[in-house]
Amino acid sequence: MSNLAPKASDYLNDPARLEALYRLDILDSEPEEAFDAITRLASTLFDVPIATIHLLDDERQWVKAATDSAHAGEAPVQETVCQYTVRDDEVLVIPDLTDDPRFRDAEFVTGEKALRFYAGAPLRTREGHNVGTLCLMDRRVRPPLDGKGLRLLCQLAEVVVDTMELRSAQDQARRTLLRAVEEDALTGLMSRRGILLHLQRLLGSEMETPPEIAMIKVRLGRLGQVLRGYGSAVSNQILQDMAERIQETCHSDELLARLDETTFLIARVFPSDVTSTDESTLEAWADARAREVVACVDEPFTVDGDTFHLSATAGVVRSPRDGVDAYGLLDAADEASASAEHRAAGRGIIQWGASGESGKHRHKLSLERRLRTAVDRGEFALAYQPIVDLQNDYSSVGAEALIRWPQDDGSMIGPDLFIPLAEELGLIHPMGLWVFETACEALRHWQEATGRDLWTSVNLSPLQLHDPRLAERLAGMATAAGVNPRQIKLEITESALIERFDEVSGLLDALTEVGFPLALDDFGTGHSSLSRLINLPFSILKVDRVFVSDSPHGPGAAVVASLVELARSLRLEALGEGIESEAHETFLRGNGYRFGQGYRYARPLDGDAFVARIQGE
Ligand code: C2E
Ligand code: MG
Ligand code: MG
């Protein structure tokens, strides 16, 4: 049991003690299970209802953990028992607080939840300062702790201190690690990661209008030559000098970072509530500062008696024009600086804004995202372009199904724009199956609605021919839709046949075996060898519209004439694409083309318009 032998009464204000307490960085921290567990353990071991961990600075007693929430929070230090406990190195035990003249009138002794018993062990740090207490309290009078109890409470207090020290060491390590990542070791400036986080905090805040940010990325030229010629000690020295020079030109509202080996970034934040931040203020700042920094790099550097002349280029970007988030802005700055470098071949050029490449990338990414969703939801439409019989009154024999991508604003995106992207993203497989299935359903509908023996043509992407089970899948879908595969011509472009010829030829055989006629699309534009083509199981040759549009007087006319001969000798039927005029029509018909397709007869139509046309024939 303690005798009250306090240290000097101003012990609570002792700067060394306070420093030891603040070093632990625990005041006002969130509750932590490690400390709660110790108070629970103390409460059980001593069979007392209340166990607490207190920390005391010069003004208040703050509770880190308490088994009873009524004892959480804080109190003025002068009104506590623990102020005496920390002044002594031993346990302070007060069996009955009402017996102690210092506390008998205190509110915690006379109040509703009055306390009678108190035992507190000081929390002694490794520097020997008592920064807090581990306390046991009860609302009834208890006997003093025996020797074993005193030792046990001291040991538990040591565990509390060890836990605080461990926690503080972990925090310290975390901070050091963060600093290593967020700070550039050579110059002490913010690193790329550091400025990224900083910008994220600025731009990601809850403010209604985020601040505007202008950034200048400065790239040093010729540093590589210095490195190769003089080694890293010299080039590092130049970089440090450079950092200092730029730092000296910086104002207090500017941020400076070293992004990578040879680049620095200066950013200025224009708060959204500053009305003067109009376009010209921001641009004037960036322009002046970029010139200033480029000029300051132009001054020679002297290291160990050698003089070095470097150069710099600067890329300038600003939010929100060039990027709305931290990543976007830094990417735009990289791009602007690369573009300045490219234009300047390393000398003093300033590039405003990104060069446009990132805009294209961003556009492509957003198109990709939308295309994926559209494929998932089947948000496409088919247009049908009638195919007419040139040798028989130009009546329609069927239609080619052509995919369209309807947009929210009512416009349509054509296949030339999104098929290549769908192929790149592997979306062409589900998209191709959607087209096939929809075309089959349309065909059955036309046949039922018109009573005519029509066919439809469906385009296959070369990539769809990579699917070894394609024939099986398409046949299954045609059967499910109630149409005969003989009525569905699959159009395959010549270019699809150039690669992996043997594999593709096997697949074409499989498609014809299940009944699909094949059309060789855009014929004449690819570079496939005729000797190979003649062995493939095509039944229609579609001559590309470039030759048709050239007919009857241009050089393409000879191609149109000779391809029909080729078709005849291979026993294929010839179809001319892109017939737009009477002259085209007369020429193709005269040359013996069986089928024709083109704006002269109809543009691609929606399903209802196609049926109406057939019914009107
Ligand atoms: P394609 O298979 O050669 O289709 C014919 C294209 O020529 C169509 O363009 C059609 O609108 C256009 N056309 C038809 N008649 C005329 C004419 O008289 N004059 C002119 N100037 N053009 C005419 P579209 O619909 O833009 O399709 C372009 C290409 O996209 C198609 O060429 C085809 O290769 C591909 N495509 C269309 N739909 C699909 C599809 O569902 N799957 C796949 N894989 N590709 C498709
Ligand atoms: Mg086609
Ligand atoms: Mg074609």
XYZ file of C-alpha atoms and ligand atoms in Angstrom:
665
model
C 0.000 0.000 0.000
C 1.201 3.395 -0.897
C 2.211 6.025 1.475
C 1.590 9.341 -0.187
C 5.062 10.543 -1.018
C 4.390 12.702 -3.989
C 6.953 14.103 -6.306
C 6.925 17.852 -6.592
C 3.360 19.042 -7.100
C 4.265 20.530 -10.458
C 5.156 17.025 -11.645
C 2.054 17.088 -13.824
C 3.518 20.039 -15.736
C 6.995 18.563 -16.063
C 7.900 19.119 -19.742
C 9.906 15.871 -19.894
C 6.916 13.918 -18.582
C 4.585 15.598 -21.050
C 6.996 14.910 -23.894
C 7.108 11.223 -22.942
C 3.313 11.195 -22.985
C 2.992 12.996 -26.314
C 5.608 10.732 -27.888
C 3.230 7.842 -27.361
C 0.657 9.710 -29.437
C -2.183 7.990 -27.674
C -4.256 10.847 -26.243
C -7.641 11.100 -27.947
C -7.057 7.939 -29.951
C -9.880 5.529 -30.743
C -10.641 2.670 -28.329
C -8.411 -0.371 -28.920
C -9.121 -3.947 -28.038
C -5.623 -4.563 -26.622
C -6.268 -2.027 -23.845
C -9.873 -3.024 -23.317
C -8.689 -6.612 -22.831
C -6.279 -5.567 -20.075
C -8.986 -3.726 -18.148
C -11.290 -6.738 -18.463
C -8.515 -8.993 -17.207
C -7.773 -6.680 -14.261
C -11.453 -6.530 -13.374
C -11.681 -10.327 -13.326
C -8.421 -10.945 -11.496
C -9.237 -8.500 -8.712
C -12.968 -9.097 -8.772
C -13.732 -5.382 -8.987
C -16.496 -3.922 -11.161
C -14.425 -1.082 -12.620
C -10.960 -1.149 -14.150
C -9.657 1.768 -16.198
C -6.580 3.014 -18.010
C -6.018 6.756 -17.637
C -3.556 9.123 -19.250
C -2.836 12.434 -17.609
C -1.409 15.535 -19.195
C -1.145 18.885 -17.416
C -4.849 19.662 -17.770
C -6.959 16.587 -18.049
C -7.287 12.957 -17.228
C -8.315 11.054 -20.349
C -9.648 7.494 -20.325
C -8.150 5.098 -22.864
C -10.091 2.038 -21.677
C -12.755 1.322 -19.044
C -14.804 -1.746 -18.192
C -17.674 0.551 -17.303
C -18.648 3.143 -19.879
C -19.795 5.494 -17.088
C -16.095 6.014 -16.422
C -15.075 6.799 -20.004
C -14.291 10.316 -21.180
C -12.184 12.893 -19.433
C -12.013 15.033 -16.294
C -9.969 18.045 -15.170
C -6.762 16.566 -13.825
C -6.946 18.559 -10.596
C -10.194 16.793 -9.671
C -8.827 13.258 -9.910
C -7.274 10.709 -7.612
C -4.856 9.621 -10.323
C -2.987 12.930 -10.189
C -1.574 11.578 -6.916
C -0.916 8.129 -8.308
C 1.322 9.446 -11.082
C 3.352 11.449 -8.595
C 4.486 8.272 -6.905
C 6.223 5.231 -8.339
C 4.168 2.846 -6.247
C 0.593 1.672 -6.212
C -1.807 4.052 -4.478
C -4.582 2.257 -2.596
C -7.448 4.068 -0.863
C -9.774 1.461 0.745
C -12.436 4.072 1.517
C -12.382 7.396 -0.316
C -14.706 8.957 2.242
C -11.925 8.566 4.803
C -9.568 10.679 2.717
C -9.955 14.412 3.302
C -8.694 15.150 -0.223
C -11.633 13.353 -1.847
C -14.426 13.020 0.664
C -16.277 16.017 -0.826
C -15.428 15.223 -4.448
C -18.388 14.574 -6.719
C -17.209 11.068 -7.581
C -17.386 10.192 -3.901
C -20.642 11.927 -3.024
C -22.503 11.675 -6.342
C -25.096 9.178 -7.464
C -22.606 6.542 -8.527
C -20.258 7.256 -5.683
C -16.954 5.416 -5.500
C -15.491 4.132 -2.265
C -12.503 2.022 -3.194
C -9.553 3.053 -5.365
C -6.275 1.320 -6.292
C -4.060 2.772 -9.012
C -0.673 1.753 -10.403
C 1.333 4.384 -12.301
C 2.117 3.766 -15.969
C 5.842 4.308 -16.107
C 7.437 4.793 -19.536
C 10.884 3.572 -20.501
C 12.228 7.091 -19.793
C 10.924 6.779 -16.211
C 7.948 9.136 -16.485
C 4.541 8.327 -15.073
C 2.109 9.254 -17.796
C -1.035 7.556 -16.593
C -2.565 4.924 -14.377
C -4.135 1.489 -14.349
C -6.943 1.727 -11.798
C -9.278 -0.584 -9.958
C -12.415 0.979 -8.482
C -15.441 -0.177 -6.542
C -18.570 1.391 -5.137
C -18.022 -0.367 -1.842
C -15.244 -0.270 0.674
C -12.645 -2.990 0.222
C -9.635 -4.139 2.163
C -6.245 -2.898 0.996
C -4.439 -5.029 -1.615
C -2.035 -7.577 -0.196
C 1.563 -7.883 -1.391
C 0.585 -10.310 -4.146
C -2.193 -8.020 -5.324
C 0.144 -5.028 -5.426
C 2.692 -6.971 -7.477
C 0.027 -8.201 -9.852
C -1.344 -4.697 -10.430
C 2.191 -3.408 -11.097
C 2.761 -6.200 -13.591
C -0.484 -5.401 -15.368
C 0.538 -1.725 -15.490
C 3.779 -2.819 -17.152
C 1.774 -4.730 -19.741
C -0.211 -1.536 -20.443
C 3.013 0.427 -20.939
C 4.490 -2.298 -23.180
C 1.313 -2.247 -25.256
C 1.500 1.538 -25.580
C 5.161 1.374 -26.580
C 4.487 -1.346 -29.135
C 1.612 0.612 -30.587
C 3.738 3.712 -30.850
C 6.613 1.776 -32.481
C 4.199 0.347 -35.043
C 2.831 3.807 -35.807
C 6.319 5.149 -36.144
C 7.259 2.340 -38.550
C 4.122 2.977 -40.583
C 4.929 6.666 -40.799
C 8.532 6.006 -41.792
C 7.373 3.643 -44.481
C 4.865 6.161 -45.763
C 7.494 8.852 -45.798
C 9.834 6.598 -47.760
C 7.105 6.106 -50.348
C 5.808 9.657 -50.380
C 9.141 11.419 -50.280
C 11.945 11.436 -52.810
C 15.052 10.181 -51.015
C 17.520 12.225 -53.068
C 15.937 15.672 -52.894
C 13.562 15.389 -49.947
C 10.748 16.650 -52.198
C 7.432 14.871 -52.515
C 7.651 11.768 -54.678
C 5.210 10.930 -57.470
C 3.187 8.912 -54.984
C 3.322 11.755 -52.476
C 1.944 14.350 -54.858
C -0.616 11.884 -56.173
C -1.992 11.353 -52.668
C -1.877 15.060 -51.990
C -3.813 15.845 -55.156
C -6.269 13.072 -54.399
C -6.977 14.641 -51.035
C -7.452 18.056 -52.638
C -9.637 16.917 -55.501
C -11.492 14.182 -53.682
C -12.715 16.388 -50.868
C -16.411 16.859 -50.273
C -16.358 20.455 -51.491
C -19.093 21.384 -53.899
C -16.627 22.832 -56.378
C -13.186 21.307 -56.074
C -10.221 23.643 -56.351
C -8.676 24.202 -59.751
C -5.140 23.008 -60.172
C -2.536 24.039 -62.695
C 0.582 21.902 -63.058
C 3.884 22.264 -64.823
C 5.936 19.183 -65.472
C 9.551 20.023 -66.160
C 11.797 17.471 -67.804
C 15.532 17.914 -67.686
C 17.372 17.194 -70.893
C 20.964 15.944 -71.213
C 21.101 14.543 -67.686
C 21.567 11.076 -69.176
C 24.741 12.246 -70.882
C 26.049 13.638 -67.588
C 25.266 10.339 -65.896
C 27.033 8.315 -68.551
C 30.047 10.654 -68.685
C 30.500 11.591 -65.017
C 28.604 9.009 -62.992
C 25.713 9.135 -60.581
C 27.453 11.191 -57.862
C 27.660 14.165 -60.216
C 24.225 13.728 -61.736
C 22.694 13.335 -58.259
C 24.411 16.535 -57.162
C 22.961 18.345 -60.158
C 19.514 17.017 -59.320
C 19.814 18.208 -55.732
C 20.996 21.639 -56.876
C 18.200 21.697 -59.398
C 15.626 20.859 -56.714
C 16.955 23.702 -54.575
C 16.898 26.159 -57.456
C 13.322 25.340 -58.327
C 12.341 25.344 -54.653
C 13.708 28.875 -54.323
C 11.432 30.067 -57.093
C 8.377 28.452 -55.491
C 5.784 30.442 -53.619
C 4.121 29.216 -50.455
C 0.971 28.155 -52.307
C 2.865 25.965 -54.755
C 3.720 22.295 -54.403
C 6.939 20.847 -55.727
C 7.585 17.164 -56.374
C 10.157 15.014 -58.123
C 8.174 12.612 -60.260
C 10.954 10.396 -61.588
C 14.644 10.445 -62.508
C 14.555 13.587 -64.604
C 11.240 15.291 -63.998
C 9.879 17.767 -61.483
C 6.333 18.921 -61.028
C 5.108 22.269 -59.775
C 1.447 22.509 -58.916
C -0.611 25.455 -57.819
C -3.986 25.103 -56.214
C -6.534 27.788 -56.938
C -9.228 27.462 -54.276
C -12.724 27.394 -55.720
C -13.845 30.317 -53.549
C -11.323 32.700 -55.083
C -13.319 34.554 -57.676
C -10.247 35.844 -59.452
C -9.347 32.332 -60.636
C -10.494 32.877 -64.154
C -8.909 31.255 -67.156
C -6.422 34.042 -67.680
C -5.167 34.110 -64.061
C -4.507 30.421 -64.118
C -2.893 30.373 -67.513
C -0.852 33.483 -66.828
C 0.544 31.859 -63.701
C 1.413 28.622 -65.495
C 2.952 30.411 -68.433
C 5.120 32.691 -66.290
C 6.224 29.917 -63.948
C 6.987 27.480 -66.749
C 9.234 30.069 -68.384
C 10.876 30.909 -65.069
C 11.695 27.291 -64.320
C 12.923 26.502 -67.820
C 15.147 29.588 -67.584
C 16.519 28.604 -64.192
C 17.534 25.197 -65.563
C 19.305 26.962 -68.398
C 21.800 28.491 -65.956
C 24.879 26.232 -65.856
C 25.561 23.895 -62.903
C 28.997 23.552 -61.405
C 30.004 20.346 -59.672
C 33.610 19.686 -58.581
C 34.905 22.415 -60.879
C 33.127 21.074 -63.981
C 30.401 23.127 -65.610
C 27.276 21.480 -66.999
C 24.653 22.953 -69.274
C 21.300 21.262 -69.084
C 18.077 22.019 -70.855
C 14.442 21.682 -69.906
C 11.070 21.293 -71.505
C 7.797 21.913 -69.742
C 4.314 20.526 -70.172
C 1.485 22.506 -68.633
C -1.907 21.086 -67.761
C -4.846 22.173 -65.671
C -7.944 20.771 -64.118
C -10.665 20.194 -65.047
C -9.805 20.710 -68.735
C -7.021 18.126 -68.929
C -8.112 15.823 -66.116
C -10.562 15.804 -63.250
C -8.795 13.482 -60.866
C -5.231 13.138 -59.645
C -4.367 10.211 -61.909
C -5.885 11.872 -64.947
C -4.005 15.112 -64.313
C -0.660 13.406 -63.805
C -1.164 11.330 -66.960
C -2.033 14.472 -68.884
C 1.083 16.180 -67.489
C 3.214 13.207 -68.602
C 1.737 13.454 -72.035
C 2.104 17.215 -72.343
C 5.712 17.005 -71.247
C 6.494 14.123 -73.620
C 4.917 16.081 -76.400
C 6.920 19.225 -75.523
C 10.068 17.123 -75.521
C 9.186 15.639 -78.868
C 8.616 19.054 -80.418
C 11.614 20.676 -78.843
C 14.144 17.889 -79.254
C 15.085 18.749 -75.665
C 15.215 22.559 -75.678
C 13.165 25.045 -73.776
C 9.759 24.370 -75.233
C 6.520 24.643 -73.344
C 3.563 22.538 -74.374
C 0.098 23.594 -73.291
C -2.322 20.829 -72.411
C -2.270 17.235 -73.494
C -1.605 16.559 -77.170
C -4.954 14.907 -77.706
C -3.736 11.328 -77.475
C -5.127 10.883 -73.976
C -8.462 12.240 -75.140
C -8.524 9.512 -77.765
C -7.568 6.881 -75.192
C -10.236 8.077 -72.821
C -12.801 8.064 -75.603
C -11.805 4.531 -76.562
C -12.054 3.351 -72.958
C -15.509 4.791 -72.545
C -16.563 3.250 -75.888
C -15.210 -0.096 -74.656
C -17.212 0.104 -71.465
C -20.395 0.992 -73.310
C -19.839 -1.727 -75.885
C -19.469 -4.383 -73.187
C -22.742 -3.313 -71.633
C -24.464 -3.232 -75.010
C -23.276 -6.795 -75.751
C -24.411 -8.007 -72.330
C -27.846 -6.538 -72.899
C -28.091 -7.251 -76.636
C -28.632 -3.544 -77.343
C -28.085 -3.777 -81.088
C -30.363 -3.638 -84.100
C -30.230 -5.325 -87.480
C -30.875 -3.535 -90.755
C -31.709 -5.598 -93.815
C -30.521 -4.682 -97.280
C -32.557 -6.357 -100.003
C -30.729 -8.561 -102.505
C -32.403 -8.575 -105.905
C -32.462 -10.987 -108.805
C -30.846 -9.080 -111.664
C -31.970 -11.637 -114.237
C -35.559 -11.770 -113.097
C -37.376 -8.410 -112.742
C -35.219 -7.244 -109.867
C -37.466 -8.955 -107.365
C -36.052 -9.425 -103.879
C -34.691 -12.852 -103.093
C -33.532 -12.059 -99.601
C -31.590 -9.554 -97.568
C -28.225 -9.111 -95.946
C -28.412 -8.549 -92.198
C -26.219 -5.603 -91.148
C -25.623 -4.746 -87.523
C -26.216 -1.283 -86.047
C -25.631 0.112 -82.566
C -28.461 2.511 -81.574
C -27.444 5.365 -79.278
C -29.403 7.133 -76.571
C -29.634 10.279 -78.690
C -31.413 8.347 -81.451
C -28.359 8.048 -83.715
C -26.841 4.762 -84.933
C -23.215 3.743 -84.884
C -22.215 1.720 -87.956
C -20.356 -1.580 -87.832
C -17.109 -0.223 -89.265
C -16.691 1.731 -86.025
C -17.384 -0.937 -83.445
C -16.787 -4.369 -85.067
C -12.979 -3.935 -84.928
C -13.274 -3.000 -81.238
C -15.562 -5.966 -80.554
C -12.980 -8.181 -82.254
C -10.193 -6.685 -80.170
C -12.131 -7.232 -76.943
C -13.301 -10.755 -77.788
C -16.900 -9.510 -77.764
C -17.378 -10.534 -81.369
C -18.362 -14.078 -80.376
C -21.461 -13.209 -78.310
C -22.244 -10.357 -80.699
C -21.981 -12.646 -83.753
C -24.300 -15.207 -82.173
C -26.804 -12.472 -81.315
C -26.782 -11.313 -84.973
C -27.254 -14.874 -86.224
C -30.113 -15.656 -83.871
C -31.895 -12.357 -84.556
C -31.512 -12.813 -88.325
C -32.978 -16.356 -88.093
C -35.999 -15.078 -86.190
C -36.483 -12.267 -88.704
C -36.262 -14.721 -91.589
C -38.973 -16.958 -90.149
C -41.155 -13.919 -89.642
C -40.667 -12.752 -93.274
C -41.423 -16.186 -94.599
C -44.580 -16.381 -92.541
C -45.639 -12.802 -93.311
C -44.986 -12.902 -97.068
C -45.230 -16.604 -97.951
C -42.070 -16.112 -100.053
C -39.053 -18.386 -100.079
C -36.587 -15.691 -98.985
C -33.080 -16.066 -97.647
C -30.917 -13.962 -95.404
C -27.180 -13.370 -95.411
C -25.271 -13.081 -92.162
C -21.711 -11.735 -91.962
C -19.179 -13.742 -89.982
C -16.098 -12.131 -88.537
C -12.814 -13.927 -89.291
C -12.454 -14.380 -85.522
C -15.692 -16.335 -85.309
C -13.987 -18.899 -87.510
C -11.662 -19.634 -84.577
C -14.535 -21.334 -82.796
C -14.292 -25.064 -83.661
C -17.908 -25.622 -82.601
C -19.303 -22.792 -84.729
C -21.123 -25.052 -87.241
C -22.793 -27.003 -84.462
C -23.832 -23.839 -82.611
C -25.268 -22.083 -85.674
C -27.122 -25.194 -86.841
C -28.636 -25.553 -83.369
C -29.782 -21.936 -83.394
C -31.301 -22.168 -86.870
C -33.247 -25.287 -85.872
C -34.411 -23.632 -82.656
C -35.668 -20.627 -84.654
C -37.488 -22.937 -87.068
C -35.543 -22.005 -90.205
C -33.700 -24.164 -92.687
C -29.912 -23.583 -92.759
C -30.148 -23.632 -96.585
C -31.928 -20.272 -96.358
C -29.076 -18.633 -94.423
C -26.007 -17.659 -96.379
C -22.935 -17.019 -94.314
C -20.753 -14.219 -95.677
C -17.059 -14.631 -95.133
C -14.554 -12.065 -96.333
C -11.593 -13.037 -98.409
C -9.269 -11.655 -95.760
C -10.588 -14.232 -93.273
C -9.087 -16.970 -95.415
C -5.543 -15.718 -95.513
C -4.444 -16.949 -92.117
C -4.760 -20.474 -90.737
C -6.025 -21.679 -94.075
C -6.223 -25.387 -93.237
C -8.107 -24.836 -90.024
C -10.550 -22.405 -91.641
C -11.101 -24.672 -94.610
C -12.080 -27.519 -92.246
C -14.546 -25.215 -90.530
C -16.058 -24.095 -93.849
C -16.583 -27.747 -94.760
C -18.337 -28.268 -91.424
C -20.614 -25.255 -92.069
C -21.618 -26.538 -95.493
C -22.127 -30.048 -94.126
C -24.801 -28.757 -91.732
C -26.434 -27.017 -94.684
C -25.286 -23.372 -94.754
C -24.421 -21.949 -98.194
C -21.303 -19.750 -98.057
C -20.735 -16.425 -99.784
C -17.289 -15.036 -100.427
C -17.714 -11.360 -99.422
C -15.859 -8.289 -100.704
C -14.193 -10.425 -103.316
C -11.273 -8.823 -105.130
C -10.107 -6.700 -102.207
C -8.142 -9.354 -100.336
C -4.951 -10.926 -101.476
C -5.775 -14.571 -101.230
C -4.462 -16.970 -103.759
C -7.020 -18.099 -106.320
C -5.583 -21.597 -106.437
C -6.527 -21.999 -102.784
C -9.910 -20.334 -103.049
C -11.191 -22.578 -105.796
C -11.089 -25.544 -103.478
C -13.309 -23.954 -100.852
C -17.028 -24.734 -100.667
C -18.483 -21.299 -101.597
C -21.662 -20.976 -103.562
C -21.837 -17.184 -104.027
C -19.150 -14.728 -105.034
C -19.847 -11.164 -103.867
C -17.836 -8.762 -105.974
C -16.763 -5.738 -103.974
C -18.418 -2.418 -104.641
C -15.130 -0.674 -105.476
C -15.150 -2.478 -108.824
C -18.867 -1.982 -109.373
C -18.677 1.749 -108.669
C -15.894 1.938 -111.247
C -18.064 0.373 -113.937
C -18.785 0.546 -116.775
C -15.984 2.863 -117.909
C -13.248 2.688 -115.253
C -10.567 0.003 -114.879
C -12.753 -1.813 -112.305
C -15.122 -2.755 -115.131
C -12.631 -5.329 -116.433
C -12.497 -6.891 -112.960
C -16.291 -7.047 -112.792
C -16.336 -8.747 -116.199
C -13.592 -11.250 -115.462
C -14.859 -12.192 -111.988
C -18.202 -13.281 -113.383
C -16.302 -15.596 -115.738
C -14.378 -16.962 -112.804
C -17.610 -17.519 -110.890
C -19.176 -19.291 -113.843
C -16.256 -21.654 -114.265
C -16.253 -22.450 -110.547
C -20.045 -22.924 -110.671
C -20.655 -20.052 -108.236
C -23.343 -17.448 -108.541
C -22.092 -13.882 -108.874
C -23.492 -11.004 -106.831
C -22.520 -7.389 -107.439
C -22.340 -5.154 -104.346
C -22.890 -1.399 -104.257
C -25.083 -0.974 -107.341
C -26.031 2.674 -107.165
C -26.954 3.650 -110.699
C -28.720 2.403 -113.783
C -25.350 2.231 -115.550
C -23.992 -0.116 -112.866
C -27.092 -2.224 -113.138
C -27.048 -2.476 -116.928
C -23.379 -3.388 -116.927
C -23.702 -6.121 -114.304
C -26.860 -7.573 -115.765
C -25.309 -7.548 -119.228
C -22.290 -9.397 -117.884
C -24.491 -12.147 -116.486
C -24.490 -11.252 -112.770
C -27.292 -13.190 -111.145
C -27.788 -11.063 -107.997
C -27.336 -7.442 -107.052
C -27.390 -5.312 -103.932
C -27.082 -1.561 -103.561
C -28.684 1.785 -102.944
C -30.293 1.639 -106.405
C -32.718 -0.897 -104.959
C -32.729 -0.056 -101.291
C -30.613 1.117 -98.445
C -30.476 -1.192 -95.425
C -34.047 -1.182 -93.992
C -35.524 -2.064 -90.652
C -37.424 -5.386 -90.497
C -40.911 -3.903 -90.936
C -39.875 -1.771 -93.912
C -38.299 -4.825 -95.517
C -41.505 -6.883 -95.129
C -43.573 -3.972 -96.508
C -41.293 -3.784 -99.518
C -41.653 -7.498 -100.257
C -45.400 -7.275 -99.883
C -45.432 -4.380 -102.345
C -43.462 -6.236 -105.034
P -20.465 -5.740 -96.178
O -20.754 -7.058 -95.641
O -19.733 -5.641 -97.466
O -21.844 -4.972 -96.226
C -22.163 -4.114 -97.215
C -21.912 -2.722 -96.817
O -22.040 -1.884 -97.955
C -22.938 -2.211 -95.811
O -22.310 -1.265 -94.989
C -23.938 -1.529 -96.719
O -24.704 -0.549 -96.044
C -23.019 -0.902 -97.720
N -23.719 -0.677 -98.985
C -24.700 -1.414 -99.525
N -25.086 -0.912 -100.720
C -24.326 0.166 -100.945
C -24.255 1.125 -102.044
O -24.960 1.084 -103.023
N -23.305 2.100 -101.917
C -22.495 2.179 -100.849
N -21.609 3.174 -100.791
N -22.548 1.304 -99.789
C -23.464 0.308 -99.874
P -22.399 -1.357 -93.468
O -23.736 -1.760 -93.025
O -21.808 -0.100 -92.934
O -21.460 -2.548 -93.124
C -20.098 -2.442 -93.287
C -19.451 -3.748 -93.051
O -19.545 -4.118 -91.676
C -20.085 -4.890 -93.778
O -19.635 -4.896 -95.095
C -19.582 -6.071 -92.998
O -18.276 -6.398 -93.383
C -19.552 -5.517 -91.608
N -20.742 -5.987 -90.875
C -21.990 -5.509 -90.910
N -22.794 -6.230 -90.101
C -22.012 -7.184 -89.566
C -22.230 -8.240 -88.637
O -23.355 -8.487 -88.172
N -21.177 -9.022 -88.289
C -19.947 -8.810 -88.830
N -18.948 -9.616 -88.434
N -19.687 -7.831 -89.674
C -20.708 -7.031 -90.052
Mg -21.459 -8.671 -96.185
Mg -19.429 -6.852 -98.804
